[in-house]
PDB file of C-alpha atoms in Angstrom:
ATOM      1  CA  ASN A 401     124.648 106.133  98.284  1.00 63.00           C
ATOM      2  CA  ALA A 402     121.386 104.084  97.817  1.00 78.00           C
ATOM      3  CA  GLY A 403     119.659 105.342 101.067  1.00 94.00           C
ATOM      4  CA  VAL A 404     116.498 103.468 101.088  1.00 97.00           C
ATOM      5  CA  THR A 405     115.665 100.875  98.421  1.00 97.00           C
ATOM      6  CA  GLN A 406     112.263  99.328  97.629  1.00 97.00           C
ATOM      7  CA  THR A 407     111.635  96.382  95.397  1.00 97.00           C
ATOM      8  CA  PRO A 408     109.694  95.973  93.000  1.00 97.00           C
ATOM      9  CA  LYS A 409     109.240  99.058  91.757  1.00 96.00           C
ATOM     10  CA  PHE A 410     105.734  98.021  90.152  1.00 96.00           C
ATOM     11  CA  GLN A 411     103.462  94.833  90.792  1.00 97.00           C
ATOM     12  CA  VAL A 412      99.994  93.890  89.501  1.00 97.00           C
ATOM     13  CA  LEU A 413      98.114  91.210  91.745  1.00 97.00           C
ATOM     14  CA  LYS A 414      94.801  89.733  91.407  1.00 97.00           C
ATOM     15  CA  THR A 415      92.598  89.816  94.286  1.00 98.00           C
ATOM     16  CA  GLY A 416      93.102  87.000  96.655  1.00 97.00           C
ATOM     17  CA  GLN A 417      96.982  86.856  96.029  1.00 97.00           C
ATOM     18  CA  SER A 418      99.618  87.348  98.383  1.00 97.00           C
ATOM     19  CA  MET A 419     102.892  89.307  97.880  1.00 96.00           C
ATOM     20  CA  THR A 420     105.573  90.830 100.054  1.00 98.00           C
ATOM     21  CA  LEU A 421     107.199  94.247  99.619  1.00 98.00           C
ATOM     22  CA  GLN A 422     110.711  94.573 100.230  1.00 97.00           C
ATOM     23  CA  CYS A 423     112.829  97.670 102.094  1.00 98.00           C
ATOM     24  CA  ALA A 424     116.269  98.166 102.973  1.00 98.00           C
ATOM     25  CA  GLN A 425     118.115 100.819 104.144  1.00 97.00           C
ATOM     26  CA  ASP A 426     122.089 101.561 104.292  1.00 96.00           C
ATOM     27  CA  MET A 427     122.022 104.508 106.613  1.00 95.00           C
ATOM     28  CA  ASN A 428     122.305 102.489 109.811  1.00 95.00           C
ATOM     29  CA  HIS A 429     119.020 104.039 110.996  1.00 95.00           C
ATOM     30  CA  ASN A 430     116.938 102.352 113.739  1.00 95.00           C
ATOM     31  CA  SER A 431     113.421 103.144 112.715  1.00 95.00           C
ATOM     32  CA  MET A 432     111.660 102.113 109.657  1.00 96.00           C
ATOM     33  CA  TYR A 433     108.021 103.046 108.255  1.00 97.00           C
ATOM     34  CA  TRP A 434     105.682 101.474 105.709  1.00 98.00           C
ATOM     35  CA  TYR A 435     103.395 104.449 104.133  1.00 97.00           C
ATOM     36  CA  ARG A 436     100.421 104.336 101.507  1.00 98.00           C
ATOM     37  CA  GLN A 437      99.920 107.219  99.371  1.00 97.00           C
ATOM     38  CA  ASP A 438      96.573 107.749  97.865  1.00 94.00           C
ATOM     39  CA  PRO A 439      95.153 110.800  96.116  1.00 88.00           C
ATOM     40  CA  GLY A 440      93.643 113.206  98.233  1.00 83.00           C
ATOM     41  CA  MET A 441      94.439 111.284 101.379  1.00 85.00           C
ATOM     42  CA  GLY A 442      98.366 112.052 101.717  1.00 87.00           C
ATOM     43  CA  LEU A 443     100.691 109.455 103.055  1.00 94.00           C
ATOM     44  CA  ARG A 444      99.421 107.332 106.006  1.00 95.00           C
ATOM     45  CA  LEU A 445     101.365 105.181 108.460  1.00 95.00           C
ATOM     46  CA  ILE A 446     100.778 101.435 108.087  1.00 97.00           C
ATOM     47  CA  TYR A 447     103.275 100.068 110.423  1.00 97.00           C
ATOM     48  CA  TYR A 448     106.627 101.054 111.814  1.00 96.00           C
ATOM     49  CA  SER A 449     109.281  99.469 113.446  1.00 96.00           C
ATOM     50  CA  ALA A 450     110.886 101.880 116.365  1.00 94.00           C
ATOM     51  CA  SER A 451     113.990  99.470 116.433  1.00 93.00           C
ATOM     52  CA  GLU A 452     115.188  96.097 115.411  1.00 92.00           C
ATOM     53  CA  GLY A 453     112.897  93.557 116.862  1.00 90.00           C
ATOM     54  CA  THR A 454     110.051  95.925 117.546  1.00 94.00           C
ATOM     55  CA  THR A 455     107.102  96.639 115.005  1.00 97.00           C
ATOM     56  CA  ASP A 456     103.740  98.714 115.754  1.00 96.00           C
ATOM     57  CA  LYS A 457     100.573  99.432 114.079  1.00 96.00           C
ATOM     58  CA  GLY A 458     100.190 102.985 112.615  1.00 95.00           C
ATOM     59  CA  GLU A 459      96.819 104.386 111.447  1.00 93.00           C
ATOM     60  CA  VAL A 460      96.040 101.872 108.725  1.00 96.00           C
ATOM     61  CA  PRO A 461      97.112  98.377 109.522  1.00 97.00           C
ATOM     62  CA  ASN A 462      94.453  96.070 108.484  1.00 97.00           C
ATOM     63  CA  GLY A 463      95.153  93.755 105.470  1.00 96.00           C
ATOM     64  CA  TYR A 464      98.957  94.067 106.511  1.00 98.00           C
ATOM     65  CA  ASN A 465     101.810  92.237 107.998  1.00 97.00           C
ATOM     66  CA  VAL A 466     105.145  93.245 108.528  1.00 98.00           C
ATOM     67  CA  SER A 467     108.532  91.898 109.419  1.00 97.00           C
ATOM     68  CA  ARG A 468     111.710  93.855 110.384  1.00 96.00           C
ATOM     69  CA  LEU A 469     114.200  91.024 109.450  1.00 89.00           C
ATOM     70  CA  ASN A 470     117.200  93.036 110.780  1.00 95.00           C
ATOM     71  CA  LYS A 471     118.498  96.404 111.351  1.00 96.00           C
ATOM     72  CA  ARG A 472     118.483  96.742 107.521  1.00 97.00           C
ATOM     73  CA  GLU A 473     115.528  95.657 106.153  1.00 97.00           C
ATOM     74  CA  PHE A 474     111.701  95.769 106.885  1.00 98.00           C
ATOM     75  CA  SER A 475     109.195  94.130 104.810  1.00 98.00           C
ATOM     76  CA  LEU A 476     105.219  94.372 104.076  1.00 98.00           C
ATOM     77  CA  ARG A 477     103.230  91.733 103.347  1.00 98.00           C
ATOM     78  CA  LEU A 478      99.746  91.355 101.973  1.00 97.00           C
ATOM     79  CA  GLU A 479      98.430  88.089 102.504  1.00 93.00           C
ATOM     80  CA  SER A 480      95.113  88.492 100.292  1.00 96.00           C
ATOM     81  CA  ALA A 481      95.366  91.412  98.112  1.00 97.00           C
ATOM     82  CA  ALA A 482      92.159  93.781  97.952  1.00 97.00           C
ATOM     83  CA  PRO A 483      91.311  96.307  95.362  1.00 97.00           C
ATOM     84  CA  SER A 484      91.377  98.989  97.994  1.00 97.00           C
ATOM     85  CA  GLN A 485      95.063  98.010  98.434  1.00 98.00           C
ATOM     86  CA  THR A 486      95.658  99.705  94.891  1.00 97.00           C
ATOM     87  CA  SER A 487      98.347 102.522  96.050  1.00 97.00           C
ATOM     88  CA  VAL A 488     101.625 103.598  96.061  1.00 98.00           C
ATOM     89  CA  TYR A 489     103.542 102.316  99.178  1.00 98.00           C
ATOM     90  CA  PHE A 490     106.643 104.041 100.473  1.00 98.00           C
ATOM     91  CA  CYS A 491     109.238 102.760 102.952  1.00 98.00           C
ATOM     92  CA  ALA A 492     110.951 105.123 105.172  1.00 97.00           C
ATOM     93  CA  SER A 493     113.834 105.232 107.766  1.00 96.00           C
ATOM     94  CA  SER A 494     114.856 107.484 110.376  1.00 93.00           C
ATOM     95  CA  THR A 495     117.692 107.371 113.291  1.00 90.00           C
ATOM     96  CA  GLN A 496     114.866 107.651 115.723  1.00 82.00           C
ATOM     97  CA  GLU A 497     111.770 109.260 116.757  1.00 82.00           C
ATOM     98  CA  ASN A 498     111.116 112.662 115.824  1.00 80.00           C
ATOM     99  CA  THR A 499     114.152 112.896 113.408  1.00 85.00           C
ATOM    100  CA  GLU A 500     113.867 113.481 109.518  1.00 88.00           C
ATOM    101  CA  ALA A 501     112.705 110.561 107.837  1.00 92.00           C
ATOM    102  CA  PHE A 502     113.880 109.562 104.323  1.00 95.00           C
ATOM    103  CA  PHE A 503     112.032 107.715 101.932  1.00 96.00           C
ATOM    104  CA  GLY A 504     112.354 105.209  99.108  1.00 97.00           C
ATOM    105  CA  GLN A 505     111.278 105.592  95.321  1.00 96.00           C
ATOM    106  CA  GLY A 506     107.992 103.475  96.072  1.00 97.00           C
ATOM    107  CA  THR A 507     106.101 100.693  95.077  1.00 97.00           C
ATOM    108  CA  ARG A 508     103.303 101.109  92.437  1.00 97.00           C
ATOM    109  CA  LEU A 509     100.872  98.305  93.189  1.00 97.00           C
ATOM    110  CA  THR A 510      97.405  97.830  91.395  1.00 97.00           C
ATOM    111  CA  VAL A 511      95.189  95.078  92.654  1.00 97.00           C
ATOM    112  CA  VAL A 512      92.650  93.871  89.956  1.00 97.00           C
TER     113      VAL A 512
ATOM    114  CA  GLN B1225      88.718 118.219 110.750  1.00 73.00           C
ATOM    115  CA  LYS B1226      92.034 116.564 109.390  1.00 81.00           C
ATOM    116  CA  GLU B1227      95.110 117.363 111.780  1.00 90.00           C
ATOM    117  CA  VAL B1228      96.969 118.888 109.340  1.00 93.00           C
ATOM    118  CA  GLU B1229      95.432 121.242 106.337  1.00 94.00           C
ATOM    119  CA  GLN B1230      97.176 121.789 103.136  1.00 94.00           C
ATOM    120  CA  ASP B1231      95.819 123.716 100.037  1.00 88.00           C
ATOM    121  CA  PRO B1232      96.095 121.357  97.033  1.00 86.00           C
ATOM    122  CA  GLY B1233      96.539 124.038  94.459  1.00 87.00           C
ATOM    123  CA  PRO B1234      97.880 123.705  91.853  1.00 92.00           C
ATOM    124  CA  LEU B1235      99.808 126.955  92.197  1.00 95.00           C
ATOM    125  CA  SER B1236     101.326 128.198  89.159  1.00 96.00           C
ATOM    126  CA  VAL B1237     103.957 130.913  89.154  1.00 97.00           C
ATOM    127  CA  PRO B1238     106.414 132.491  86.643  1.00 97.00           C
ATOM    128  CA  GLU B1239     110.093 131.618  86.960  1.00 97.00           C
ATOM    129  CA  GLY B1240     111.780 134.092  89.561  1.00 97.00           C
ATOM    130  CA  ALA B1241     108.860 134.588  91.392  1.00 97.00           C
ATOM    131  CA  ILE B1242     108.930 134.009  95.447  1.00 97.00           C
ATOM    132  CA  VAL B1243     106.719 131.242  96.380  1.00 97.00           C
ATOM    133  CA  SER B1244     104.811 130.581  99.640  1.00 97.00           C
ATOM    134  CA  LEU B1245     103.470 127.130 100.431  1.00 97.00           C
ATOM    135  CA  ASN B1246     101.494 126.822 103.925  1.00 97.00           C
ATOM    136  CA  CYS B1247     100.213 124.279 106.274  1.00 96.00           C
ATOM    137  CA  THR B1248      97.771 124.442 109.215  1.00 96.00           C
ATOM    138  CA  TYR B1249      97.434 122.039 111.926  1.00 96.00           C
ATOM    139  CA  SER B1250      95.049 121.527 115.002  1.00 94.00           C
ATOM    140  CA  ASN B1251      97.140 119.904 117.379  1.00 93.00           C
ATOM    141  CA  SER B1252      99.109 122.704 119.505  1.00 92.00           C
ATOM    142  CA  ALA B1253     101.512 119.617 120.902  1.00 91.00           C
ATOM    143  CA  PHE B1254     103.237 119.091 117.465  1.00 93.00           C
ATOM    144  CA  GLN B1255     106.782 120.071 117.919  1.00 92.00           C
ATOM    145  CA  TYR B1256     108.501 118.981 114.804  1.00 93.00           C
ATOM    146  CA  PHE B1257     107.932 120.124 111.302  1.00 95.00           C
ATOM    147  CA  MET B1258     109.406 118.932 107.887  1.00 95.00           C
ATOM    148  CA  TRP B1259     108.842 119.595 104.486  1.00 97.00           C
ATOM    149  CA  TYR B1260     109.250 117.472 101.777  1.00 97.00           C
ATOM    150  CA  ARG B1261     109.233 117.768  97.818  1.00 97.00           C
ATOM    151  CA  GLN B1262     107.851 114.974  95.608  1.00 97.00           C
ATOM    152  CA  TYR B1263     108.428 114.730  91.929  1.00 97.00           C
ATOM    153  CA  SER B1264     105.865 112.829  89.787  1.00 94.00           C
ATOM    154  CA  ARG B1265     106.341 109.019  90.274  1.00 92.00           C
ATOM    155  CA  LYS B1266     108.789 109.674  92.839  1.00 94.00           C
ATOM    156  CA  GLY B1267     109.373 109.462  96.895  1.00 95.00           C
ATOM    157  CA  PRO B1268     109.245 112.710  98.758  1.00 96.00           C
ATOM    158  CA  GLU B1269     112.740 114.017  99.372  1.00 96.00           C
ATOM    159  CA  LEU B1270     113.157 115.944 102.573  1.00 95.00           C
ATOM    160  CA  LEU B1271     113.935 119.603 102.217  1.00 96.00           C
ATOM    161  CA  MET B1272     113.635 121.302 105.735  1.00 95.00           C
ATOM    162  CA  TYR B1273     113.363 120.188 109.272  1.00 93.00           C
ATOM    163  CA  THR B1274     112.665 122.263 112.126  1.00 92.00           C
ATOM    164  CA  TYR B1275     112.096 121.953 115.719  1.00 88.00           C
ATOM    165  CA  SER B1276     109.553 124.085 117.460  1.00 84.00           C
ATOM    166  CA  SER B1277     108.966 127.933 116.616  1.00 83.00           C
ATOM    167  CA  GLY B1278     111.155 130.212 114.427  1.00 84.00           C
ATOM    168  CA  ASN B1279     112.752 130.522 111.183  1.00 91.00           C
ATOM    169  CA  LYS B1280     115.185 128.288 109.173  1.00 93.00           C
ATOM    170  CA  GLU B1281     116.856 128.954 106.241  1.00 95.00           C
ATOM    171  CA  ASP B1282     118.699 126.712 103.737  1.00 94.00           C
ATOM    172  CA  GLY B1283     119.712 128.430 100.127  1.00 96.00           C
ATOM    173  CA  ARG B1284     116.694 129.396  98.390  1.00 97.00           C
ATOM    174  CA  PHE B1285     114.294 127.904 100.793  1.00 97.00           C
ATOM    175  CA  THR B1286     112.851 129.247 104.282  1.00 97.00           C
ATOM    176  CA  ALA B1287     110.926 127.643 106.587  1.00 97.00           C
ATOM    177  CA  GLN B1288     108.831 129.261 109.302  1.00 96.00           C
ATOM    178  CA  VAL B1289     106.767 127.888 112.320  1.00 95.00           C
ATOM    179  CA  ASP B1290     104.226 129.620 114.147  1.00 93.00           C
ATOM    180  CA  LYS B1291     103.313 127.898 116.898  1.00 91.00           C
ATOM    181  CA  SER B1292     100.697 130.448 118.211  1.00 92.00           C
ATOM    182  CA  SER B1293      98.943 130.563 115.182  1.00 93.00           C
ATOM    183  CA  LYS B1294      99.456 126.829 114.407  1.00 94.00           C
ATOM    184  CA  TYR B1295     100.969 127.550 110.842  1.00 94.00           C
ATOM    185  CA  ILE B1296     103.664 126.734 109.046  1.00 96.00           C
ATOM    186  CA  SER B1297     105.186 128.140 105.890  1.00 97.00           C
ATOM    187  CA  LEU B1298     107.931 127.254 103.073  1.00 97.00           C
ATOM    188  CA  PHE B1299     109.116 130.118 101.078  1.00 97.00           C
ATOM    189  CA  ILE B1300     111.038 129.357  98.054  1.00 98.00           C
ATOM    190  CA  ARG B1301     113.046 132.649  96.257  1.00 98.00           C
ATOM    191  CA  ASP B1302     114.127 132.843  92.771  1.00 98.00           C
ATOM    192  CA  SER B1303     111.526 129.920  91.855  1.00 97.00           C
ATOM    193  CA  GLN B1304     112.877 127.798  88.964  1.00 97.00           C
ATOM    194  CA  PRO B1305     111.027 125.330  86.895  1.00 97.00           C
ATOM    195  CA  SER B1306     112.649 122.549  88.369  1.00 97.00           C
ATOM    196  CA  ASP B1307     111.148 123.232  91.641  1.00 98.00           C
ATOM    197  CA  SER B1308     107.759 122.369  89.883  1.00 98.00           C
ATOM    198  CA  ALA B1309     106.707 119.470  92.118  1.00 97.00           C
ATOM    199  CA  THR B1310     104.232 118.336  95.023  1.00 97.00           C
ATOM    200  CA  TYR B1311     105.368 119.939  98.402  1.00 98.00           C
ATOM    201  CA  LEU B1312     104.321 117.897 101.406  1.00 97.00           C
ATOM    202  CA  CYS B1313     104.422 119.237 104.987  1.00 97.00           C
ATOM    203  CA  ALA B1314     104.739 116.845 108.013  1.00 95.00           C
ATOM    204  CA  MET B1315     104.875 117.233 111.693  1.00 94.00           C
ATOM    205  CA  SER B1316     104.906 115.088 114.819  1.00 92.00           C
ATOM    206  CA  LEU B1317     104.610 114.789 118.559  1.00 89.00           C
ATOM    207  CA  SER B1318     107.524 114.889 120.994  1.00 86.00           C
ATOM    208  CA  GLY B1319     108.506 111.028 121.702  1.00 85.00           C
ATOM    209  CA  THR B1320     106.447 109.547 118.802  1.00 86.00           C
ATOM    210  CA  TYR B1321     107.287 108.033 115.514  1.00 86.00           C
ATOM    211  CA  LYS B1322     104.163 108.845 113.890  1.00 87.00           C
ATOM    212  CA  TYR B1323     104.738 111.718 111.260  1.00 91.00           C
ATOM    213  CA  ILE B1324     101.288 113.447 109.832  1.00 93.00           C
ATOM    214  CA  PHE B1325     101.319 114.382 106.426  1.00 94.00           C
ATOM    215  CA  GLY B1326      99.664 116.873 104.999  1.00 94.00           C
ATOM    216  CA  THR B1327      98.017 116.065 101.304  1.00 94.00           C
ATOM    217  CA  GLY B1328     100.418 118.217  99.306  1.00 95.00           C
ATOM    218  CA  THR B1329     100.229 121.324  97.317  1.00 96.00           C
ATOM    219  CA  ARG B1330     101.060 120.838  93.546  1.00 96.00           C
ATOM    220  CA  LEU B1331     103.442 123.857  92.404  1.00 97.00           C
ATOM    221  CA  LYS B1332     104.052 124.826  88.641  1.00 97.00           C
ATOM    222  CA  VAL B1333     106.773 127.419  87.915  1.00 97.00           C
ATOM    223  CA  LEU B1334     106.590 128.375  84.401  1.00 96.00           C
ATOM    224  CA  ALA B1335     109.486 129.545  82.380  1.00 94.00           C
TER     225      ALA B1335
END
């Protein structure tokens, strides 16, 4: 029972490089989320997808794009990485709004 | 002022103690409340989910919501060294997809 799976687990990028973080869930959830976690800041919502085919901005969307590829998969893209995007990124999913969200194990990203 | 406030700790207790973890919030419209446990370098793991006010118990864990005081608590009975982790509270408004998280309290249970 995998739950929410994120790849890669670790990544180092140079400033200006691009990359895509992948997320897949096997719980048949409708809603998916991308958060970043920084010391002293807690978890902050980057983007979310209420259901397949829809995406919306969260609290800190600048510098990111997302794609809800299908019901299972939700990817986060950094087009031109900046050191301020050094963080731990978590994907989560839930059945719908206001229900329990389940998290992946995270991607630790360093931008140098 | 942050919407959700949580003491960062660390909170150190001896094994077997009762632990009380708390969050305060400013938005009286929050209706859904969650507690997550996060071990170092791992993802948050859902512990408790409650709607509106009242208590909910699950094994050694009890979640309390006091909407009149805008205050939620997580109690851990008979604490174990394996409970050592960061505990995050989270809450949301009805009809939204945005969960607001506290910054987490680090708990250390000493054997």
